[in-house]
Short mmCIF file of N, CA and C in Angstrom, two decimals:
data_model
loop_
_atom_site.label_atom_id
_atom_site.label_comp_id
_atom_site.label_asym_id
_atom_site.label_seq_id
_atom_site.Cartn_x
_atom_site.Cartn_y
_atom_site.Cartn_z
N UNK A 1 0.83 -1.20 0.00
CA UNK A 1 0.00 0.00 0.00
C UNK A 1 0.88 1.26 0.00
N UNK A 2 1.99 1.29 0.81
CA UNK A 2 2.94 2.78 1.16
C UNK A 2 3.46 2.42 -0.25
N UNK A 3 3.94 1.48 -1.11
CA UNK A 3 4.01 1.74 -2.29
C UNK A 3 3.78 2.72 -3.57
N UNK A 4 2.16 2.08 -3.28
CA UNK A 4 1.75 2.49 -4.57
C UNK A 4 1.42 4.02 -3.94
N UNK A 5 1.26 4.56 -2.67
CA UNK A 5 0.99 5.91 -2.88
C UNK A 5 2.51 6.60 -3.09
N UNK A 6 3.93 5.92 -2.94
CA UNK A 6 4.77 6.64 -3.55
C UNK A 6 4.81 7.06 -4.57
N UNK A 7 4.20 5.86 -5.59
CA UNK A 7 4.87 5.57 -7.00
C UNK A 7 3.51 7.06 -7.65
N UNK A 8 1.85 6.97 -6.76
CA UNK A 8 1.28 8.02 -7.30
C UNK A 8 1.54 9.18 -6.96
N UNK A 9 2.19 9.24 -5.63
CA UNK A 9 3.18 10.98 -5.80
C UNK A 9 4.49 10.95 -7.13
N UNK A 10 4.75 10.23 -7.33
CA UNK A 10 6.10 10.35 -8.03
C UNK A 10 5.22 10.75 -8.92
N UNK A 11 4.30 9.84 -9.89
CA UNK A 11 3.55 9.94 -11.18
C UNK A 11 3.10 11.62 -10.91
N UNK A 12 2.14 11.74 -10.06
CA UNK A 12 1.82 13.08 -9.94
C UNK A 12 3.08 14.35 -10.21
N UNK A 13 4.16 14.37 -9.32
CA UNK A 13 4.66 14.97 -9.79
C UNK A 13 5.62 15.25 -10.94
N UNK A 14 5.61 14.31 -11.73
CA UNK A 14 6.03 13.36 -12.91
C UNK A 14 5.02 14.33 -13.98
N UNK A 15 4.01 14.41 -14.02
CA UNK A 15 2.91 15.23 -14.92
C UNK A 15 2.70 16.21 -14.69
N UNK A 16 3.25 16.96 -13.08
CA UNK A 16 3.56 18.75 -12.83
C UNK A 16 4.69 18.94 -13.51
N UNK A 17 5.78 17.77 -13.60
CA UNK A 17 6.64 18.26 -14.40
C UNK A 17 6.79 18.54 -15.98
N UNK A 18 5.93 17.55 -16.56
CA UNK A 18 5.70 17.34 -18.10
C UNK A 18 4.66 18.90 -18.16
N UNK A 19 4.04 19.03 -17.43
CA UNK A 19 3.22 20.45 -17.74
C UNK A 19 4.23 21.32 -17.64
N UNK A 20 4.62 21.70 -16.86
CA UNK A 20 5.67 23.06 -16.69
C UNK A 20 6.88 23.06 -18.05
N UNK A 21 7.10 21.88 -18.59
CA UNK A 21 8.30 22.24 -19.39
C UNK A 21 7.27 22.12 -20.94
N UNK A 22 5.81 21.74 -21.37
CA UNK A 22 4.92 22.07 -22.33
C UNK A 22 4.96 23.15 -22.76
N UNK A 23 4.63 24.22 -21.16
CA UNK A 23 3.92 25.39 -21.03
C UNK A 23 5.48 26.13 -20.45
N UNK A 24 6.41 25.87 -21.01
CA UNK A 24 7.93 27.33 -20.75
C UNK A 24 7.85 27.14 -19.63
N UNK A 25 7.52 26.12 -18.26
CA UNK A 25 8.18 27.45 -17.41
C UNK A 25 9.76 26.99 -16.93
N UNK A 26 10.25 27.35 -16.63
CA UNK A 26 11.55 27.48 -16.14
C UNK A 26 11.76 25.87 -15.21
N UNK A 27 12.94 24.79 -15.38
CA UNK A 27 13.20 23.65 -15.48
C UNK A 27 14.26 23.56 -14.10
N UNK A 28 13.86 23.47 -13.07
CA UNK A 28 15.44 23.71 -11.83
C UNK A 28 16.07 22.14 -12.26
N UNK A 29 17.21 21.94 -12.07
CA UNK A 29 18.43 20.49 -11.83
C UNK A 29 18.12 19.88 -10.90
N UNK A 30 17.07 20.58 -9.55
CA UNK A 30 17.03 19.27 -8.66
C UNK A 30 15.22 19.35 -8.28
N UNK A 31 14.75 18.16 -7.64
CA UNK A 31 13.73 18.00 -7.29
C UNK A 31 13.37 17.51 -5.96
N UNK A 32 12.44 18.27 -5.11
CA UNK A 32 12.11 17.69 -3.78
C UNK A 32 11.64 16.47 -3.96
N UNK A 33 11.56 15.01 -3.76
CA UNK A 33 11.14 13.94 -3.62
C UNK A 33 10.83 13.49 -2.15
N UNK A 34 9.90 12.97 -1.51
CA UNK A 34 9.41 13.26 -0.18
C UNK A 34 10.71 13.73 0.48
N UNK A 35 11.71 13.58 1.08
CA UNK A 35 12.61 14.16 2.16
C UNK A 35 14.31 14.46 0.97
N UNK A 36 14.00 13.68 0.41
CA UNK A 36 15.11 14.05 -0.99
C UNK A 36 15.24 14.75 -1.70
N UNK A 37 16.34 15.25 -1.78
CA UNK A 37 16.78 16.36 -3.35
C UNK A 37 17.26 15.91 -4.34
N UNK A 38 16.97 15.22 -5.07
CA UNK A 38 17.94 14.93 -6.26
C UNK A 38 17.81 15.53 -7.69
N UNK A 39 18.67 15.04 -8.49
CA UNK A 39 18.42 15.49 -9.62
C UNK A 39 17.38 15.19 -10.32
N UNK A 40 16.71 15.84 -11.82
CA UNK A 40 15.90 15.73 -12.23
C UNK A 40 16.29 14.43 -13.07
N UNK A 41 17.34 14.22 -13.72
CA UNK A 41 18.17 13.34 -14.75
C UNK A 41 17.61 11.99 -13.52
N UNK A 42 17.65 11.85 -12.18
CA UNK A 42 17.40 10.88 -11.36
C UNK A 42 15.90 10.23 -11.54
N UNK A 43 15.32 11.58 -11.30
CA UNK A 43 14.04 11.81 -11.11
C UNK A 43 13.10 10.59 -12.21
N UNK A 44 13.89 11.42 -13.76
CA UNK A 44 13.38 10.86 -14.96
C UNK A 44 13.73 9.24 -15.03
N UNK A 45 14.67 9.04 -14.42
CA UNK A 45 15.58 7.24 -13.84
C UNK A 45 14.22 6.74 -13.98
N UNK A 46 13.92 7.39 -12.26
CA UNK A 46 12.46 6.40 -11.48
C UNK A 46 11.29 6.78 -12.11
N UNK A 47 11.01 7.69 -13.27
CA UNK A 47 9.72 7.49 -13.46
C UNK A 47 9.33 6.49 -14.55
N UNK A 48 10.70 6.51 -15.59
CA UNK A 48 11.10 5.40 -16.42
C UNK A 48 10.96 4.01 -15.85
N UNK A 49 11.56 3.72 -14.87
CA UNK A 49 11.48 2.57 -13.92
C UNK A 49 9.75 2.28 -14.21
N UNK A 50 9.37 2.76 -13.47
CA UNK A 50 7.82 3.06 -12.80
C UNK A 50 7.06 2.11 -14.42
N UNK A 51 7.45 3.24 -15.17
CA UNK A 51 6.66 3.16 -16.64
C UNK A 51 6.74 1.66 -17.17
N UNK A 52 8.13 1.33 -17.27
CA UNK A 52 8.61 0.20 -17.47
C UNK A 52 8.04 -1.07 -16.89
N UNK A 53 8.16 -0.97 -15.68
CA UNK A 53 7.12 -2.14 -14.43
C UNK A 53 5.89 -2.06 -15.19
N UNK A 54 5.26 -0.79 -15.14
CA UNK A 54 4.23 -1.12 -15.56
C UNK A 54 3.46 -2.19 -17.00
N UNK A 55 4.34 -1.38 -18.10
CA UNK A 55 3.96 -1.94 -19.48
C UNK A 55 4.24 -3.43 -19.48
N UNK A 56 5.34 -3.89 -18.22
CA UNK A 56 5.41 -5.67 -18.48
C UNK A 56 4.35 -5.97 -18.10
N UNK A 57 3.84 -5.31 -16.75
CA UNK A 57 2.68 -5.93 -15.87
C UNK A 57 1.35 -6.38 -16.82
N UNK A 58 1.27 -5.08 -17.69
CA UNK A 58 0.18 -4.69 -18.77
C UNK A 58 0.54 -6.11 -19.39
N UNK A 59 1.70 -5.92 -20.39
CA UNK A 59 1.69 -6.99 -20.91
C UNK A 59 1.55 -8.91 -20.65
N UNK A 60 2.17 -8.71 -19.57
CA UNK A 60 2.14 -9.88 -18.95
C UNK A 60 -0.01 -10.32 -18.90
N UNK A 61 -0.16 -9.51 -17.79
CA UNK A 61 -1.69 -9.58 -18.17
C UNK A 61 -2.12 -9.80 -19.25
N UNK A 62 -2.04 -9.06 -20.39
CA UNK A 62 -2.80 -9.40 -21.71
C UNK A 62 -2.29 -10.35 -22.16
N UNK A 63 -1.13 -11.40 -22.00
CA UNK A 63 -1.03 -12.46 -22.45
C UNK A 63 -1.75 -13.82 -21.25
N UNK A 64 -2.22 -13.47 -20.79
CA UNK A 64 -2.91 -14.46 -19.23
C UNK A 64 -4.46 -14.21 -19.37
N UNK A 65 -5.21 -12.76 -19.82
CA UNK A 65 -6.51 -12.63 -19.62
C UNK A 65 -6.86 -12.07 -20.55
N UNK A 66 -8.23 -12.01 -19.45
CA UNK A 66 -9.02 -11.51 -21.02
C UNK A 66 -8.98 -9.81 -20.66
N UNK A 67 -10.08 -9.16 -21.64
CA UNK A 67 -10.06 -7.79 -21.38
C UNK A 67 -10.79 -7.45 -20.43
N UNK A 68 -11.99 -8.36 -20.23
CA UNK A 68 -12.57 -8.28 -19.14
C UNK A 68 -12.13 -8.70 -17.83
N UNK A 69 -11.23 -9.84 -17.60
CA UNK A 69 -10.65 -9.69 -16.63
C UNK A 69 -9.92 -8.80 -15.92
N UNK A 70 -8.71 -7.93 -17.00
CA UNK A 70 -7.79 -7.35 -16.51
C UNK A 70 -8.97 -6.27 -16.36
N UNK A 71 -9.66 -5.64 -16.42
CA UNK A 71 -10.81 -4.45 -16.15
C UNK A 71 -10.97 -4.84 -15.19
N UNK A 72 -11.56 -5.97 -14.18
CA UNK A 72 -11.66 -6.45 -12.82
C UNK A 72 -9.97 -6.35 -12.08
N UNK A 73 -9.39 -7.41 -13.13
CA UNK A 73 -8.44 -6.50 -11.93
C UNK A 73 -7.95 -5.33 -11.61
N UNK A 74 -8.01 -4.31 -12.75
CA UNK A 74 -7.24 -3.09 -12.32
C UNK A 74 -8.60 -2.39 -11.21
N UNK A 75 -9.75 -2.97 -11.72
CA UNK A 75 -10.74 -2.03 -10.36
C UNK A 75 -10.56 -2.65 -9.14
N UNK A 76 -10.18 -3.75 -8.85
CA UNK A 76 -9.85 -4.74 -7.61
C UNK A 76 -8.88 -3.68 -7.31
N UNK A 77 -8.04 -3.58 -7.73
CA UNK A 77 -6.46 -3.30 -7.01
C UNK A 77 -6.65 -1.42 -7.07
N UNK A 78 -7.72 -1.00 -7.29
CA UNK A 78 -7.80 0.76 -7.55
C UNK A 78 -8.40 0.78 -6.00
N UNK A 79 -9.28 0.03 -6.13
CA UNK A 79 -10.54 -0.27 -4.84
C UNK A 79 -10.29 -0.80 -3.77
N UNK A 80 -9.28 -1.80 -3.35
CA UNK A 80 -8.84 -2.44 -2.22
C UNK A 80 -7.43 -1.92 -1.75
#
């Protein structure tokens, strides 16, 4: 559970970041991450990571179920 609300702060601020550099605004080298500063070049590491996990998971699923299943599971695991 403390997981996945990391991985949806990261994502979240993962898409404040993709907005701000759309829309000009100004790009700093480092990023607050809950108690961490690191770089953004880091930053982009773990959201890659993140992305990556995911599309096997995706994939893995669509080779195991159906479409209707994986729809149950992703509401199982949104919901519990």
């Amino acid at each position: 559970q403390e997981k996945r609300k990391k991985i949806f702060q990261s994502m979240k601020k993962a898409y404040l970041l993709r907005s701000n550099i759309v829309h000009g605004e100004k790009i700093e080298k480092h990023m607050n991450i809950e108690e961490d500063n690191i770089t953004i070049d880091k930053f982009v590491d773990a959201i890659e990571d993140i992305l990556r996990e995911s599309l096997h998971r995706f994939i893995d699923l669509a080779n195991e179920h159906t479409k209707t299943d994986i729809e149950k599971i992703i509401d199982e695991s949104i919901y519990n």
